[in-house]
Each structure stands twice: as structure tokens, then as C-alpha cells.
Amino acid sequence: MIKANDPSLKSWIEVQPNSDFPIQNLPFGIFKTQSSSPRVGIAIGDQVLDLAILNKLGFLDKLKIDNSIFTNQYLNDFIALGKSTTNAVRECISNLLNENTSDLRDNKEARAKVFQSISNVQMLMPVRVGDYTDFYSSIDHATNIGTMIRDPKNALMSNWKHIPVGYHGRSSSIIISGTDFHRPKGQSLPADMVGKPAEEQQPIFGPSRLLDFELETAFIIGKETKLGESVSTTNADEHIFGMVLFNDWSARDIQTWEYVPLGPFLAKNFASSISPWVVTIEALEPFRTKGYKQEPKVLPYLEYSGDKNIDIQLDVFIQPEKGEENQVCHSNYKFMYWTMEQQLAHHTINGCNINIGDMMASGTISGPTPDSFGSMMEISWRGSKPFKMNDGSERKFINDNDTVILRGYCQKDSIRIGFGESKGKVLPAL
Ligand code: CA
């Protein structure tokens, strides 16, 4: 096994201390260049290692992997080989890139073929997403929203501490970082109609006025189950391949009008932006930490042992057209009330089967303090406390031509395991 927290592990590739991709990380992604078709790559420093060429040149020979696995536009077939193989690939590459290993280091001709500068490649969707589920597992977020739209004294619904609440979303509009999209249009109820008798309520149609981001992460399923099977909290990690950053764009005005009684629909399904590099659960293992105490006690199928939260620092920035980045949030994945293992155990307890490439999002990750709130809905407290930008303008929600950037990384001593970024720009409505 690669010791992800071993600071003595160094590569002959130069890696800056603030890089998200040291030799301890080795995340997988799909990339292409102007002259090459989509293929599997690994990020190291500011370089991308082309696994298709590396395999073709014989550096992965002992693993006996058919090259069609690497000359592929998605990671699904690679992930389907199982953790024994995918972890062996990471281990083999860790050895190959180790400062003390000369095979590739001293082979100038091969080196010229297998590396691309990260700035010269186009990153693509890492997986063909099957089903997409969105949870609602941050207690601070759920409390904030409940306080705003219901009752501060009963902010959490009675089921919230017993069930990792979630809903089935739509995978067709999950997009890779860097993909711009147009402000969604839809129905909403004008503010002065709220609370009026039903027969007097008249919705309007137009571009969403309250477009928001949601700071989330998502985990990607790496091992399928059959219909009828359940995953336990104990073996959940066998089914989790890795994680990405996830911006679950949300239209608050559309959401408020449509969500009764069945929940999110068009307010959520127009776009969700993910980061391109899938950080394996193995690389994140050294950053496990304690979560919130779960009180009242959860039902037995949701119990777990050990530290199952993860200390991932999460930052959100808004960048106006031609302006500079403004940090609006600094949160952390460790603020999640429900763990991924509990989410997966709950998702499958009724026999619902899962498939490789399914994506399960965390729900908005807010912390306990206002600077750690993971949506504009909370940061501006429903528009009542506008956020002041560096250029003097204010934001209650997201403006046209704003770019929202999510970044995330784990840091312990000198080791930093990062995700890169998820970036998306809101174009004016069509
Ligand atoms: Ca969400």
C-alpha cells in the first residue's frame, strides 16, 4: 500500500509545496490534447501522466491491463477492474515516480511521451455517471435553512437525525469544471404573493432571480451490488472509489415554488459542476477524523465505529467578469453529520442496487460559523445580508457572468492531498 501520509515519499518530478497533486495523491482523470483522443491520466505536480502511453511502453506490464481500458473516454471500465487492480496501478506509479526509481526517470525518450503539462490538456467528465443521488447531511446547513424557511425553534424536521435525508437527482446535467451554462428559466411566485390564499397565487415565468451555488463533495461508486443486496457501514468503503468537488447549482426562487410536496426538481437539474480529478478514498484515509456526536442514537444499521469523517478544507470563490476572486466561504467536510458510509448503508438498506459510476453528493456543507456557510442563501441570509465584494459591488445571489470556483484539499504537516477545482460561469439566460 502507498503510505499516503508518508512525508519521506518524494518524486523525481518537481512538486510545489502548495500543489494538490504530490506523489501521495495520484488521482485519476480523463483528458485529451489537441493531438490525442480521450484517455486515462494521473495528476502529479503540474503534469499529467498518460496511462495509455505508459502502458503501451511496457511500464505497467506486470499488471496485464488491456490498453483499451486506458484509451477510454470514461474511468468506468478501469474502476470495474476492482480495487485490487486500481490500487496496484497507483502503487506501481508511486514506485515509478519515486525519486529513487530510475526506470522512467532516466529514460528521456519515454518521459517526453508520457507527460503532458496540466495546462495543455483538456479535462473531461471522469466517469459516465449512472444514477445521481443528493443528500442533505450537514447539520449546520439543514439548521440554517430550517431556521430561515420554517421555525428557528424546530429548524430540523423530526426525521433528520434518524435518516440521512436525500433525493434522486438527474445525472444528464452533471458537467465538468470549466463548462459554462445559461441562467435557468422557470416558474416562481413573486414575493408579495407568498402566504396569500391559493386561488390568488399567480406564478411568473422568467430567468431565475435567486441563482445559488451549493458547496458539496460527491463520492463515486466503485463496486456494484445486485438488486436486493445492502451495503453495511462496515463494508461501504469497498464500494467507494473516490471523491470529487461538486457544485450543486440551485435556483432558489424556482425551488421555493415547486418543491411542495415532492421535493427538488427543475431548481436543481439544470447544472451541477464537478472537479475533474477523482481522489481515491485510499489517498484520503490518513485525514479521517471525528464527526459530530450523533444524538439521539441512530438505528443499528446506521451505526459505525472509528473516525469516518474526513478533514477536507473547502473554499468557495466568486469571480465577476474581468474581476478578481472573492472568497465567500471556508468550510470543511468534517462538518458533515452523516458519513458517506452511513449514506451508502441507508441508500441500499431497502435493496436498492448501485452501479459503478453512480454519484452520491453530500448536500451543502456548512460549518457552524457564518464564514463557513456553503451557499449564498445562508451567506446572505436569504438576501438580507448582502456579501461585499472587493470591487465594491454586493452579492445576495449569483450574477450573470460570475464564475463560481470550489477548491478543496486535506493538509497534515507537509502533506497536502487536493482536488484541484470545480469552476463554472453563469451566462445570461437564453
Ligand atoms: Ca444539493
XYZ file of C-alpha atoms and ligand atoms in Angstrom:
431
model
C 0.000 0.000 0.000
C 1.058 3.591 -0.658
C 1.594 5.369 2.614
C -0.414 8.489 1.830
C 0.845 10.342 4.877
C 4.496 9.424 4.487
C 6.357 12.740 4.020
C 9.581 10.928 3.142
C 7.966 9.720 -0.079
C 9.256 12.053 -2.795
C 9.095 12.093 -6.558
C 11.761 12.985 -9.105
C 9.028 15.155 -10.650
C 9.174 18.585 -9.071
C 6.063 19.233 -6.974
C 5.473 22.634 -5.351
C 4.520 22.542 -1.633
C 1.100 24.074 -2.399
C 0.353 21.591 -5.200
C -2.777 19.462 -4.770
C -1.083 16.564 -6.527
C 2.002 15.244 -4.715
C 3.134 11.627 -5.164
C 0.953 10.675 -2.154
C -2.252 11.628 -4.052
C -2.178 10.188 -7.609
C -5.821 10.931 -8.568
C -7.374 9.600 -11.773
C -8.990 11.634 -14.538
C -9.829 11.621 -18.248
C -8.072 14.078 -20.529
C -7.385 14.826 -24.155
C -4.997 17.101 -26.021
C -5.155 18.725 -29.453
C -3.427 15.679 -30.884
C -4.726 12.847 -28.691
C -8.060 11.145 -28.055
C -9.582 10.890 -24.541
C -7.559 8.721 -22.171
C -6.882 7.956 -18.517
C -4.377 10.157 -16.730
C -2.910 10.694 -13.291
C -2.041 14.158 -11.967
C 1.419 14.689 -10.457
C 2.513 18.261 -9.666
C 1.710 20.338 -12.735
C 1.980 17.310 -15.047
C -0.453 14.701 -16.319
C 0.838 11.168 -16.705
C -0.703 9.446 -19.752
C -1.516 5.885 -18.630
C -2.355 4.734 -22.149
C 1.158 5.542 -23.397
C 2.773 4.393 -20.153
C 1.065 1.003 -20.531
C 1.905 0.803 -24.241
C 5.565 1.410 -23.460
C 5.513 -1.518 -21.041
C 5.854 0.290 -17.727
C 2.679 -1.350 -16.386
C 3.334 -4.769 -17.964
C 3.190 -6.777 -14.756
C -0.431 -5.639 -14.232
C -1.530 -7.074 -17.615
C -4.176 -4.448 -18.346
C -5.594 -4.247 -21.874
C -4.839 -0.781 -23.274
C -8.492 -0.241 -24.245
C -9.051 0.329 -20.505
C -6.814 3.413 -20.712
C -7.715 4.680 -24.204
C -11.205 5.235 -22.924
C -13.389 8.309 -22.556
C -14.507 7.252 -19.065
C -12.959 5.630 -15.985
C -15.881 3.192 -15.550
C -14.149 0.193 -17.173
C -10.965 0.900 -15.242
C -12.862 1.195 -11.945
C -14.674 -2.074 -12.783
C -11.321 -3.921 -12.614
C -11.661 -3.628 -8.851
C -9.624 -2.026 -6.094
C -7.000 -4.776 -6.161
C -6.090 -3.588 -9.670
C -6.725 0.154 -9.401
C -4.712 0.362 -6.189
C -1.982 -1.738 -7.783
C -1.810 0.823 -10.610
C -1.384 3.654 -8.080
C 1.267 1.648 -6.263
C 3.129 0.846 -9.484
C 3.081 4.530 -10.490
C 4.134 5.593 -6.996
C 7.192 3.342 -7.399
C 7.874 4.576 -10.922
C 7.756 8.249 -9.854
C 9.719 7.674 -6.654
C 12.918 9.736 -6.533
C 14.933 6.532 -6.084
C 13.490 4.699 -9.114
C 15.428 5.233 -12.315
C 13.365 3.265 -14.924
C 11.336 6.223 -16.187
C 13.371 8.987 -14.563
C 16.431 8.194 -16.660
C 14.560 7.304 -19.854
C 14.394 10.700 -21.560
C 12.647 9.403 -24.656
C 9.833 7.748 -22.664
C 9.469 10.750 -20.375
C 8.853 13.014 -23.361
C 5.998 10.750 -24.443
C 4.174 10.032 -21.185
C 3.905 13.526 -19.654
C 1.745 16.477 -20.650
C 1.694 19.834 -18.929
C -1.574 20.097 -16.988
C -2.162 23.496 -18.618
C -2.054 21.918 -22.093
C -4.718 19.260 -21.583
C -8.482 19.435 -21.630
C -10.076 17.591 -18.746
C -13.278 15.647 -19.498
C -16.002 14.033 -17.373
C -14.107 11.329 -15.412
C -16.992 8.864 -15.310
C -20.137 8.063 -17.226
C -22.464 8.942 -14.374
C -25.196 6.385 -13.851
C -27.589 7.447 -11.149
C -27.109 10.570 -9.101
C -28.293 10.986 -5.519
C -28.068 14.176 -3.462
C -28.070 14.010 0.330
C -28.797 16.749 2.857
C -26.315 15.720 5.543
C -24.788 18.890 7.018
C -26.500 19.721 10.307
C -25.450 23.368 10.188
C -26.852 23.758 6.670
C -30.117 21.966 7.471
C -30.471 24.039 10.652
C -29.834 27.308 8.786
C -32.363 26.503 6.053
C -34.941 25.253 8.573
C -34.472 28.412 10.640
C -34.995 30.625 7.599
C -37.959 28.942 5.970
C -39.736 27.245 8.869
C -39.210 27.768 12.567
C -35.977 28.602 14.423
C -37.176 26.522 17.388
C -37.832 23.460 15.225
C -35.344 24.029 12.455
C -34.666 20.324 11.887
C -37.532 18.065 10.788
C -38.210 15.205 13.212
C -36.680 12.608 10.857
C -33.406 14.478 10.241
C -31.266 12.912 12.993
C -32.590 9.418 12.170
C -32.272 9.349 8.372
C -29.556 10.652 6.026
C -32.203 12.577 4.060
C -31.705 12.559 0.289
C -33.410 12.559 -3.099
C -32.721 11.109 -6.539
C -31.341 13.755 -8.857
C -30.563 13.840 -12.553
C -27.201 12.780 -13.994
C -27.545 14.169 -17.556
C -26.689 17.720 -16.458
C -23.644 16.937 -14.304
C -20.901 18.869 -16.097
C -17.128 19.061 -15.922
C -15.398 22.090 -14.408
C -14.970 24.860 -16.973
C -18.321 24.248 -18.665
C -20.352 27.462 -18.739
C -24.145 27.378 -18.709
C -27.059 29.778 -19.090
C -29.095 31.036 -16.164
C -32.115 28.740 -15.903
C -35.644 29.948 -16.507
C -38.729 28.747 -14.735
C -41.789 29.424 -12.634
C -41.643 31.231 -9.341
C -44.035 33.015 -7.020
C -43.487 36.775 -6.601
C -42.617 37.678 -3.002
C -45.847 39.652 -2.477
C -47.916 36.546 -3.312
C -46.323 34.383 -0.602
C -48.832 33.490 2.110
C -51.862 34.580 0.049
C -54.785 32.178 -0.431
C -54.021 29.521 -3.064
C -56.542 30.886 -5.601
C -54.832 34.308 -5.508
C -51.313 32.986 -6.037
C -50.174 33.653 -9.608
C -46.674 32.456 -10.556
C -44.493 34.315 -13.053
C -42.124 32.867 -15.663
C -38.621 34.093 -16.439
C -34.907 33.786 -15.659
C -34.222 32.715 -12.069
C -33.518 35.776 -9.908
C -32.076 33.809 -6.995
C -29.382 31.611 -8.533
C -27.151 29.994 -5.923
C -24.218 27.598 -5.615
C -24.067 24.705 -3.153
C -20.664 23.660 -1.812
C -20.679 19.866 -1.865
C -18.485 16.865 -2.494
C -19.590 13.675 -4.221
C -18.375 10.113 -3.952
C -18.250 7.754 -6.908
C -19.362 4.150 -6.630
C -16.567 1.698 -7.425
C -18.248 -1.653 -6.851
C -21.769 -2.600 -7.799
C -24.391 -4.516 -5.845
C -27.231 -6.728 -7.037
C -30.866 -5.819 -6.564
C -31.867 -6.865 -3.056
C -28.382 -6.529 -1.544
C -27.496 -3.973 1.103
C -24.137 -2.349 1.870
C -23.225 -2.116 5.555
C -21.399 0.827 7.137
C -18.521 -1.630 7.708
C -18.040 -2.619 4.065
C -19.178 0.685 2.495
C -15.600 1.800 1.748
C -15.139 -1.209 -0.570
C -17.867 0.354 -2.739
C -16.461 3.903 -2.744
C -13.856 4.548 -5.450
C -13.146 8.198 -4.716
C -14.406 11.747 -4.362
C -14.749 14.953 -6.377
C -15.849 18.518 -5.589
C -19.468 19.127 -6.512
C -21.252 22.452 -7.049
C -24.967 21.707 -6.992
C -26.244 24.907 -8.645
C -29.690 25.812 -7.321
C -32.424 28.259 -8.346
C -33.930 29.282 -5.000
C -36.989 31.089 -6.380
C -37.930 28.139 -8.594
C -37.224 25.764 -5.692
C -39.496 27.566 -3.192
C -42.493 27.386 -5.542
C -42.037 23.839 -6.906
C -40.723 21.740 -4.026
C -44.035 21.074 -2.276
C -44.940 18.222 -1.829
C -42.373 16.062 -3.686
C -39.083 17.931 -3.359
C -36.405 19.326 -5.686
C -36.981 19.230 -9.470
C -36.204 21.981 -12.020
C -34.495 24.164 -9.382
C -31.708 21.570 -9.282
C -31.497 19.669 -12.559
C -30.116 22.331 -14.929
C -26.418 22.003 -13.936
C -24.040 20.583 -11.325
C -20.296 21.233 -11.806
C -17.662 18.690 -10.712
C -13.880 18.807 -10.392
C -12.084 16.572 -12.930
C -9.684 14.556 -10.740
C -11.104 11.647 -8.745
C -9.186 11.477 -5.461
C -9.232 7.895 -4.242
C -10.665 7.068 -0.850
C -7.299 5.415 -0.084
C -5.456 8.734 -0.569
C -7.898 10.416 1.816
C -7.654 7.724 4.515
C -4.931 9.484 6.619
C -7.230 12.503 7.000
C -10.108 10.655 8.679
C -11.353 12.471 11.748
C -14.217 12.519 14.223
C -17.577 13.991 13.294
C -20.412 15.478 15.291
C -21.741 13.218 18.067
C -24.888 11.560 16.794
C -27.553 12.072 19.433
C -30.139 10.521 19.634
C -28.529 7.179 18.882
C -29.051 6.031 15.297
C -30.737 2.745 14.360
C -28.382 -0.264 14.333
C -27.967 -0.424 10.534
C -26.549 3.145 10.640
C -24.111 2.583 13.498
C -20.413 2.662 12.691
C -17.114 2.550 14.512
C -13.907 4.555 14.165
C -13.336 8.009 12.714
C -15.295 8.246 9.483
C -15.446 11.963 8.754
C -12.626 13.454 6.682
C -10.755 16.710 7.285
C -11.079 18.335 3.849
C -10.794 22.121 3.760
C -13.289 23.560 1.299
C -13.204 27.069 -0.157
C -15.612 28.931 -2.438
C -14.790 31.976 -4.556
C -16.911 34.252 -6.740
C -15.104 35.903 -9.643
C -17.002 38.619 -11.519
C -16.390 39.126 -15.247
C -12.839 40.535 -15.613
C -12.602 40.904 -11.809
C -10.639 39.138 -9.113
C -11.654 36.182 -6.985
C -13.593 36.914 -3.770
C -13.573 34.197 -1.137
C -17.104 33.812 0.205
C -16.756 30.602 2.218
C -14.222 28.474 4.066
C -15.848 25.236 5.196
C -14.751 21.674 5.887
C -16.070 18.225 5.001
C -15.616 17.225 8.660
C -18.754 19.250 9.482
C -20.915 16.535 7.897
C -23.329 14.980 10.383
C -23.866 11.804 8.332
C -20.827 9.994 6.893
C -20.534 8.573 3.375
C -20.624 5.087 4.886
C -23.945 5.830 6.589
C -25.346 7.432 3.438
C -24.495 4.347 1.410
C -25.836 1.947 4.057
C -29.077 3.904 4.173
C -29.322 4.168 0.365
C -29.156 0.378 -0.006
C -30.913 -0.844 3.147
C -34.112 -1.420 1.143
C -32.284 -3.474 -1.504
C -31.700 -0.613 -3.964
C -28.781 -1.680 -6.167
C -25.862 0.622 -7.009
C -23.650 0.697 -10.109
C -20.102 1.727 -10.953
C -20.093 5.436 -11.813
C -23.094 6.336 -9.663
C -22.511 9.667 -7.984
C -23.662 10.469 -4.448
C -23.422 14.103 -3.389
C -23.040 15.185 0.227
C -25.538 18.021 0.327
C -24.400 21.574 1.049
C -21.534 21.543 3.546
C -21.842 24.413 6.013
C -19.917 24.809 9.232
C -21.090 26.394 12.473
C -19.895 29.957 11.735
C -21.143 32.413 9.050
C -17.781 32.374 7.210
C -18.241 28.619 6.701
C -21.742 28.702 5.181
C -21.833 26.750 1.907
C -24.455 28.661 -0.123
C -25.399 32.285 -0.857
C -28.815 31.524 0.651
C -27.029 31.213 4.000
C -24.157 33.690 3.426
C -26.619 36.497 2.557
C -29.228 35.014 4.916
C -31.868 34.856 2.175
C -30.733 38.183 0.730
C -30.953 40.171 3.975
C -27.148 40.438 4.470
C -25.515 41.093 1.083
C -21.902 39.978 0.689
C -19.496 42.848 -0.023
C -17.168 42.173 -2.934
C -13.654 43.635 -3.407
C -14.860 45.819 -6.285
C -17.498 47.492 -4.100
C -20.439 45.576 -5.547
C -22.684 43.323 -3.461
C -23.952 39.797 -3.921
C -27.108 38.311 -2.472
C -27.028 35.549 -5.062
C -25.021 34.861 -8.242
C -24.978 37.472 -11.034
C -24.738 36.842 -14.755
C -21.122 36.340 -15.890
C -19.969 35.468 -12.364
C -17.703 32.432 -12.131
C -18.016 30.286 -9.002
C -14.942 28.280 -8.036
C -14.785 25.470 -5.465
C -11.409 24.288 -4.167
C -10.622 21.597 -1.633
C -7.637 19.929 -0.005
C -6.518 17.953 3.027
C -3.425 19.194 4.829
C -1.421 17.480 7.546
C 2.115 18.682 8.257
C 3.839 18.898 4.884
C 1.398 16.596 3.065
C -1.357 18.167 1.013
C -3.856 15.978 -0.839
C -6.041 18.187 -3.025
C -8.878 18.059 -5.524
C -7.997 20.921 -7.854
C -11.085 22.960 -8.609
C -14.647 22.955 -9.852
C -15.353 26.075 -11.852
C -18.477 27.245 -13.656
C -19.623 30.525 -15.199
C -23.215 31.690 -15.323
C -24.102 33.124 -18.737
C -27.201 35.307 -19.184
C -30.464 33.425 -19.715
C -31.211 32.498 -23.325
Ca -27.736 19.922 -3.029
